[in-house]
mmCIF file with all atom_site columns, C-alpha atoms in Angstrom:
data_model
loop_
_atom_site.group_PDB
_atom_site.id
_atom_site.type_symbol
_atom_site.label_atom_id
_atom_site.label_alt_id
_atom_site.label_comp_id
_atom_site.label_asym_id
_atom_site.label_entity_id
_atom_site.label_seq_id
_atom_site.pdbx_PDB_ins_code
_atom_site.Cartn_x
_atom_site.Cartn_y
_atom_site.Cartn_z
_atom_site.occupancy
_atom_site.B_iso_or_equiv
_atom_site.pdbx_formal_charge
_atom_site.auth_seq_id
_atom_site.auth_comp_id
_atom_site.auth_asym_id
_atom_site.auth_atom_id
_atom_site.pdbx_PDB_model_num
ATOM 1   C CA . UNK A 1 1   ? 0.000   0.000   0.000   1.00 0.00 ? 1   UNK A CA 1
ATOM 2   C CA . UNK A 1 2   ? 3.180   2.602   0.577   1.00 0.00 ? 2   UNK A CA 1
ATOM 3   C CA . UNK A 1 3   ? 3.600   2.573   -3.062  1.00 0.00 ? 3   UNK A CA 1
ATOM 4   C CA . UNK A 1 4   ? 1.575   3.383   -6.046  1.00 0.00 ? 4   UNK A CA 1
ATOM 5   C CA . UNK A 1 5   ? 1.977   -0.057  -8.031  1.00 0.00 ? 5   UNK A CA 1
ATOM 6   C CA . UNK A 1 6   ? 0.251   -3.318  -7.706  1.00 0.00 ? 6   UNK A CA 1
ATOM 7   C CA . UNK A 1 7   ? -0.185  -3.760  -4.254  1.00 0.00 ? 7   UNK A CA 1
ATOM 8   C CA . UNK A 1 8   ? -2.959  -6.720  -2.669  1.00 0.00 ? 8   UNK A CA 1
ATOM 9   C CA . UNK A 1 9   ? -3.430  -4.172  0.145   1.00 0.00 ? 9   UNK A CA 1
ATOM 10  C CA . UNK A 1 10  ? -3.684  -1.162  -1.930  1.00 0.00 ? 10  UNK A CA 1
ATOM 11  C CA . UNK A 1 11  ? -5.710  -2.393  -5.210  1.00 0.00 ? 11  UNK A CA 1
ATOM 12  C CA . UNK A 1 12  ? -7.756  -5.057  -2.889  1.00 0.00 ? 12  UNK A CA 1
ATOM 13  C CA . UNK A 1 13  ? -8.131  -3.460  0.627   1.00 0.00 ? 13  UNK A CA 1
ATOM 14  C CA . UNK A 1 14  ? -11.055 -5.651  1.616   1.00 0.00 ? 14  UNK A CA 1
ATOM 15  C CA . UNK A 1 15  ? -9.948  -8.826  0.654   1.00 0.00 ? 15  UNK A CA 1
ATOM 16  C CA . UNK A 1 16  ? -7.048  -7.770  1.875   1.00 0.00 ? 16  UNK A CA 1
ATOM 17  C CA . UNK A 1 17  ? -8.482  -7.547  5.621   1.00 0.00 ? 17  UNK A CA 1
ATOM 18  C CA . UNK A 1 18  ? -10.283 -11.065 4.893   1.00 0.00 ? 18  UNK A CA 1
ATOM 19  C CA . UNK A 1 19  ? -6.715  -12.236 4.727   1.00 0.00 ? 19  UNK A CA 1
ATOM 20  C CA . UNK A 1 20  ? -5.317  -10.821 7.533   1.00 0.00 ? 20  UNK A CA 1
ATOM 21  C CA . UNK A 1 21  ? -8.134  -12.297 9.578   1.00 0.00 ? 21  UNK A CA 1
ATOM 22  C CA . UNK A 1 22  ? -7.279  -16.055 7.929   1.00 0.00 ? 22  UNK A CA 1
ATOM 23  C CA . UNK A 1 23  ? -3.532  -15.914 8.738   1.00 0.00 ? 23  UNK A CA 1
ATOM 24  C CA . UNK A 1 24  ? -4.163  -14.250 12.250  1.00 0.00 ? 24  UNK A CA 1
ATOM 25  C CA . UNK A 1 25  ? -4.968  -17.762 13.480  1.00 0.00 ? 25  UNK A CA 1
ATOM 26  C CA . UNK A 1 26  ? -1.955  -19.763 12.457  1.00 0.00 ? 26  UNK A CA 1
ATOM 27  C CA . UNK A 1 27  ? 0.579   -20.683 15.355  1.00 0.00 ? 27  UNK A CA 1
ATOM 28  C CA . UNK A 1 28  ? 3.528   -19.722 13.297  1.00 0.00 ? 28  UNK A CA 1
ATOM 29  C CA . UNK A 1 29  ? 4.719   -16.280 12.195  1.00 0.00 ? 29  UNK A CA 1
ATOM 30  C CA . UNK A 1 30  ? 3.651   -16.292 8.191   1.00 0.00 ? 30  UNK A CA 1
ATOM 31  C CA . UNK A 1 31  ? 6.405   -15.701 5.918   1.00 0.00 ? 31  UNK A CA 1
ATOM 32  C CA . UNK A 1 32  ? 5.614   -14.912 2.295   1.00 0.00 ? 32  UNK A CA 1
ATOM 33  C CA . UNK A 1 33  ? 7.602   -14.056 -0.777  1.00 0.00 ? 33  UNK A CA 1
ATOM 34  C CA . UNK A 1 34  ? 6.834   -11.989 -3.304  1.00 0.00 ? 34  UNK A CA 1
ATOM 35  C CA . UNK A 1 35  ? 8.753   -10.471 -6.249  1.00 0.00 ? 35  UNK A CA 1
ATOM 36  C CA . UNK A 1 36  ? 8.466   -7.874  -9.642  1.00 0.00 ? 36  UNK A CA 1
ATOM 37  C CA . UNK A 1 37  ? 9.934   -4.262  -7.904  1.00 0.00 ? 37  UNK A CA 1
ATOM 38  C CA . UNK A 1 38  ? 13.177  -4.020  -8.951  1.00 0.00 ? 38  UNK A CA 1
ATOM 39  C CA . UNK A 1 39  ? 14.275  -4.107  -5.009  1.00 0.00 ? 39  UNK A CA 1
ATOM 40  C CA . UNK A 1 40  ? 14.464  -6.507  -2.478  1.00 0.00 ? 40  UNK A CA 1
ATOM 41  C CA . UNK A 1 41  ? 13.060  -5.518  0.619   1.00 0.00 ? 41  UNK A CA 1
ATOM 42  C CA . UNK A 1 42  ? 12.397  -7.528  3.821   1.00 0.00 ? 42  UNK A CA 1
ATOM 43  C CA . UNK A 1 43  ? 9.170   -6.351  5.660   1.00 0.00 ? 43  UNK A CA 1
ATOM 44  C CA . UNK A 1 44  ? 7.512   -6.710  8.683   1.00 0.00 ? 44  UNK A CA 1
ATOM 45  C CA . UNK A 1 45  ? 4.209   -6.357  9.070   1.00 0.00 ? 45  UNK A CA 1
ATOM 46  C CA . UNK A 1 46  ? 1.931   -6.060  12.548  1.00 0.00 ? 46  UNK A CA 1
ATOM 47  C CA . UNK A 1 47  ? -0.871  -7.986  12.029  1.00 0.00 ? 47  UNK A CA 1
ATOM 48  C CA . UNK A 1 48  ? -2.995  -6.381  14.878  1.00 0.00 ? 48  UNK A CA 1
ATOM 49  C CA . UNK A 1 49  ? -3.025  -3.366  13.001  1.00 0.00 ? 49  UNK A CA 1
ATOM 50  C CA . UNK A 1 50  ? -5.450  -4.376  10.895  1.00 0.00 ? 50  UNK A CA 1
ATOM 51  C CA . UNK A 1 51  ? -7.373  -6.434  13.678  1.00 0.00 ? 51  UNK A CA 1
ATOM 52  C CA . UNK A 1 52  ? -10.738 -4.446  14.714  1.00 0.00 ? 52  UNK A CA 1
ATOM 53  C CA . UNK A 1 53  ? -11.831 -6.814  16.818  1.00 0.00 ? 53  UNK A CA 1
ATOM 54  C CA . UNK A 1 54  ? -9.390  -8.682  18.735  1.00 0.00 ? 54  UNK A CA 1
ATOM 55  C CA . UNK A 1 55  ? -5.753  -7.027  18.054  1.00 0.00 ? 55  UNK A CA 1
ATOM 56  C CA . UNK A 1 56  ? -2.767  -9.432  18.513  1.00 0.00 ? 56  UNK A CA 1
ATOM 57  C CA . UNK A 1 57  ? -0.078  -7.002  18.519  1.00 0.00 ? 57  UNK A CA 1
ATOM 58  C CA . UNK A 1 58  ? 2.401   -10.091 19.075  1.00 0.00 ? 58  UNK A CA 1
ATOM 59  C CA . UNK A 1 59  ? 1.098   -11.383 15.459  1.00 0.00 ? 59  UNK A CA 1
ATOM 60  C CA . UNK A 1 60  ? 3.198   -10.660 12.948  1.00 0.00 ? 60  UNK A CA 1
ATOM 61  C CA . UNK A 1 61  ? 4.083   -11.353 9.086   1.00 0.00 ? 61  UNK A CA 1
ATOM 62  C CA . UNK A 1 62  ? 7.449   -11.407 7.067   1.00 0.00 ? 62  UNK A CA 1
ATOM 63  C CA . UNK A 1 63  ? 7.197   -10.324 3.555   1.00 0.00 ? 63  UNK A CA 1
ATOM 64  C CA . UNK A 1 64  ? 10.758  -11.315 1.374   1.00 0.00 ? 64  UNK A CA 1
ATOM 65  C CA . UNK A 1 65  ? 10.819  -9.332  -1.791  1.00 0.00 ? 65  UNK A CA 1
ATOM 66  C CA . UNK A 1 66  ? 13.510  -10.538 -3.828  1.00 0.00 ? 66  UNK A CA 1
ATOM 67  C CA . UNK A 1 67  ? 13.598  -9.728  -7.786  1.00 0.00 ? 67  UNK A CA 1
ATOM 68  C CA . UNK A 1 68  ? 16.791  -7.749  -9.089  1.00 0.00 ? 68  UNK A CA 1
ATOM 69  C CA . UNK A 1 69  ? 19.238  -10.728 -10.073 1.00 0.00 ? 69  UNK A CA 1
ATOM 70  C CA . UNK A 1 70  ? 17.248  -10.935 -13.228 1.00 0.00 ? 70  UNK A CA 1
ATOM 71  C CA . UNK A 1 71  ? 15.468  -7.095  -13.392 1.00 0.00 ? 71  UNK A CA 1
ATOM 72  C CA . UNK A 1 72  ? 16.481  -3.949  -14.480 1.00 0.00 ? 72  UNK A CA 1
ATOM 73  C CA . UNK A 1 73  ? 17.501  -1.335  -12.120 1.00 0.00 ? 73  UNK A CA 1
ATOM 74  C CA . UNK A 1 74  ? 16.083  1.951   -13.308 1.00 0.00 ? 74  UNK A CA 1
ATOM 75  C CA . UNK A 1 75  ? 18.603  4.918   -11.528 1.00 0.00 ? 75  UNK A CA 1
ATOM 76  C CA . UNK A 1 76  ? 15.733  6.755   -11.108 1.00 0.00 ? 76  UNK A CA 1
ATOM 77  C CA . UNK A 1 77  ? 14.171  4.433   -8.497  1.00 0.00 ? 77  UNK A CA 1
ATOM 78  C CA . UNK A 1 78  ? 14.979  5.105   -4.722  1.00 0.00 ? 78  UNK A CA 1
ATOM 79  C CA . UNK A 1 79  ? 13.799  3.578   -1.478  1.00 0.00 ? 79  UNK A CA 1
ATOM 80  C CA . UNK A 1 80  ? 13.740  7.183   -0.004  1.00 0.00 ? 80  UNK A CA 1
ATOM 81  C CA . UNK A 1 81  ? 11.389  7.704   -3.321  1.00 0.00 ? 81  UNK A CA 1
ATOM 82  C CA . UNK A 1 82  ? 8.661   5.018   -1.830  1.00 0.00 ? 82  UNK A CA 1
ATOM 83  C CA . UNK A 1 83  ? 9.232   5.013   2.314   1.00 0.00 ? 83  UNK A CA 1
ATOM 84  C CA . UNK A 1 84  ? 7.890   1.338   3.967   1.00 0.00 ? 84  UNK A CA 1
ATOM 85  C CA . UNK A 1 85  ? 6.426   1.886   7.188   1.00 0.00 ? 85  UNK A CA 1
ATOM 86  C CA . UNK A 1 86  ? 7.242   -2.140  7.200   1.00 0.00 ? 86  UNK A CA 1
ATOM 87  C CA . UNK A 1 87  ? 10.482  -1.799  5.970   1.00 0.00 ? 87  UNK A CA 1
ATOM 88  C CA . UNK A 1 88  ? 13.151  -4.083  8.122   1.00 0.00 ? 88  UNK A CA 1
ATOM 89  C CA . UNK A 1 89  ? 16.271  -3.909  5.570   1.00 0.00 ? 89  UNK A CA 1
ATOM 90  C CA . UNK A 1 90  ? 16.222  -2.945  1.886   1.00 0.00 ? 90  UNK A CA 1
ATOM 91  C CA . UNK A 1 91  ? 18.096  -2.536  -1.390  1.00 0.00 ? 91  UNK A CA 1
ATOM 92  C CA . UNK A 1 92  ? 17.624  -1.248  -4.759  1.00 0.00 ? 92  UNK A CA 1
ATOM 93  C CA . UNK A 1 93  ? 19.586  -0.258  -7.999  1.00 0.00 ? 93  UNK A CA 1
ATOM 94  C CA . UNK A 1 94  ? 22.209  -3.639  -7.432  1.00 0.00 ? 94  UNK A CA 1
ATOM 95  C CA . UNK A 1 95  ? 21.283  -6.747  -8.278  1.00 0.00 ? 95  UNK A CA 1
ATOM 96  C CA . UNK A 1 96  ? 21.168  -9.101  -5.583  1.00 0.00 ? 96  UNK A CA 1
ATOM 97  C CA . UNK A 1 97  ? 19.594  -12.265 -4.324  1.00 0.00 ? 97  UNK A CA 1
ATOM 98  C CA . UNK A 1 98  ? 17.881  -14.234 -1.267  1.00 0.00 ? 98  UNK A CA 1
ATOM 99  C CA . UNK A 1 99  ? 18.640  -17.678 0.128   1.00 0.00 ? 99  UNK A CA 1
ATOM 100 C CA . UNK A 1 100 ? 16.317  -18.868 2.336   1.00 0.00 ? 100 UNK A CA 1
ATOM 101 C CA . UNK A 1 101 ? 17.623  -21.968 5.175   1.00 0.00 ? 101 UNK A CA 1
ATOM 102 C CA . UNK A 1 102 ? 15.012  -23.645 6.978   1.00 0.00 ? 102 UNK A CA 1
ATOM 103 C CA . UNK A 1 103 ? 16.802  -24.697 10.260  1.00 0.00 ? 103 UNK A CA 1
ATOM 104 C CA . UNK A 1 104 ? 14.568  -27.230 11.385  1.00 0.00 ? 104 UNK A CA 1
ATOM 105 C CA . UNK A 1 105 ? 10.779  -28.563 10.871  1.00 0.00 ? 105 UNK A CA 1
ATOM 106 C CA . UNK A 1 106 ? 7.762   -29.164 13.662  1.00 0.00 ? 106 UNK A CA 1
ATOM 107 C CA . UNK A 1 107 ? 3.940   -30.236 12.696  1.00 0.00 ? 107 UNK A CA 1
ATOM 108 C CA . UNK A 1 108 ? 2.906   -26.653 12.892  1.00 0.00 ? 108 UNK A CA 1
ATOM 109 C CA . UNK A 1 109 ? 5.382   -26.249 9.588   1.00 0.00 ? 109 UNK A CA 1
ATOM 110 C CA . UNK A 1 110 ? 9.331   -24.603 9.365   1.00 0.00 ? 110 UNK A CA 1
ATOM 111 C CA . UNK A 1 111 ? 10.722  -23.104 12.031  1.00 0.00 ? 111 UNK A CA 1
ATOM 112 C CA . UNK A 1 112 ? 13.169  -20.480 12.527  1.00 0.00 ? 112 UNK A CA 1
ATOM 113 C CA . UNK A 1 113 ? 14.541  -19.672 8.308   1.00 0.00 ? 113 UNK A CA 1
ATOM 114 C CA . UNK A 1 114 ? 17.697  -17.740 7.976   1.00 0.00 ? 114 UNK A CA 1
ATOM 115 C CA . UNK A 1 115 ? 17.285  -15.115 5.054   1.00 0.00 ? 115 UNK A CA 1
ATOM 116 C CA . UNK A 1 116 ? 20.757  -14.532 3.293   1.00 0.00 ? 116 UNK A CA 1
ATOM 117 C CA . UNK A 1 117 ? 20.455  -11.952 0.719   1.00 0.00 ? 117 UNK A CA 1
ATOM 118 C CA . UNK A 1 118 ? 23.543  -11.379 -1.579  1.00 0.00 ? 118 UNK A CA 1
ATOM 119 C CA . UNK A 1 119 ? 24.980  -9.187  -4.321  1.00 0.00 ? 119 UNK A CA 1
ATOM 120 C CA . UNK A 1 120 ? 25.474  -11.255 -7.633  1.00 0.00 ? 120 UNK A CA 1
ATOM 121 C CA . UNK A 1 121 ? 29.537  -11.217 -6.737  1.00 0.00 ? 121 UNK A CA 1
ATOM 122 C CA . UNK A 1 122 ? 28.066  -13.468 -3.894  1.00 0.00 ? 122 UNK A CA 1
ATOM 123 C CA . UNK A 1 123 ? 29.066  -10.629 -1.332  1.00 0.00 ? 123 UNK A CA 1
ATOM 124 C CA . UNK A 1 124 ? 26.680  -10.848 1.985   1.00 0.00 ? 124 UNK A CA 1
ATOM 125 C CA . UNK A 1 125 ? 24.777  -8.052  2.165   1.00 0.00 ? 125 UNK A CA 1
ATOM 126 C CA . UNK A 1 126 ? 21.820  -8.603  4.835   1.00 0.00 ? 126 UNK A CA 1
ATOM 127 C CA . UNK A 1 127 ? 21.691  -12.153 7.161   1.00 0.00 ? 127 UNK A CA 1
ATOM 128 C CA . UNK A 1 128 ? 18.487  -12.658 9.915   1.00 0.00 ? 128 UNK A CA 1
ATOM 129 C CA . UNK A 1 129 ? 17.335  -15.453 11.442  1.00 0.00 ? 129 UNK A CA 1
ATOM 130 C CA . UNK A 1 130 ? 13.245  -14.913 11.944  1.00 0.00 ? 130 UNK A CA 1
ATOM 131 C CA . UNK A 1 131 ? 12.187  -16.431 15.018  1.00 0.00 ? 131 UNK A CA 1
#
């Protein structure tokens, strides 16, 4: 929604709540990936924000955005251009990568993924471990 492109909160705010409301009830934190803005961005999103009945401030979602190893990089594009309120880390104009390592596995689904995100020399440039 912080920018003006194709966004599922932006274009589809009501479905977008119907979602929120769906993944509020899972035991694990949700972790989704997404891809197509020339960046790669991690985000972190409070799902009680867009509770109205029962907020769960503790709830939360991770969004990995991970497209430029393959994208162009227009110069003109900035992340000071389109500020993320859920921003945790981001890059733009360099193209880059993320490997995602799923440390270990319960019946609920994967816990605890280390993100790796790398410049296409295979330089580090962002590590986190989402617990």
């Amino acid at each position: 929604k912080y920018h003006p492109f194709e966004s599922f909160e932006g274009n589809h705010p009501e479905n977008f709540k119907k979602f929120i409301e769906k993944i509020s009830n899972l035991k694990l934190t949700p972790l989704f990936i997404s891809g197509d803005r020339h960046i790669s961005e991690l985000q972190k999103i409070e799902i009680g924000a867009y509770e109205q009945s029962h907020p769960s401030p503790n709830k939360k979602i991770f969004e990995i955005t991970s497209s430029p190893i393959h994208s162009s990089l227009p110069p003109e594009f900035t992340l000071k251009q389109f500020p993320n309120p859920h921003r945790v880390w981001a890059v733009a104009n360099k193209n880059n990568f993320c490997l995602i390592n799923f440390q270990g596995e319960s019946q609920e689904g994967f816990k605890n993924p280390e993100l790796n995100f790398y410049d296409n020399q295979g330089l580090e440039l962002y590590s986190r471990v989402i617990h």
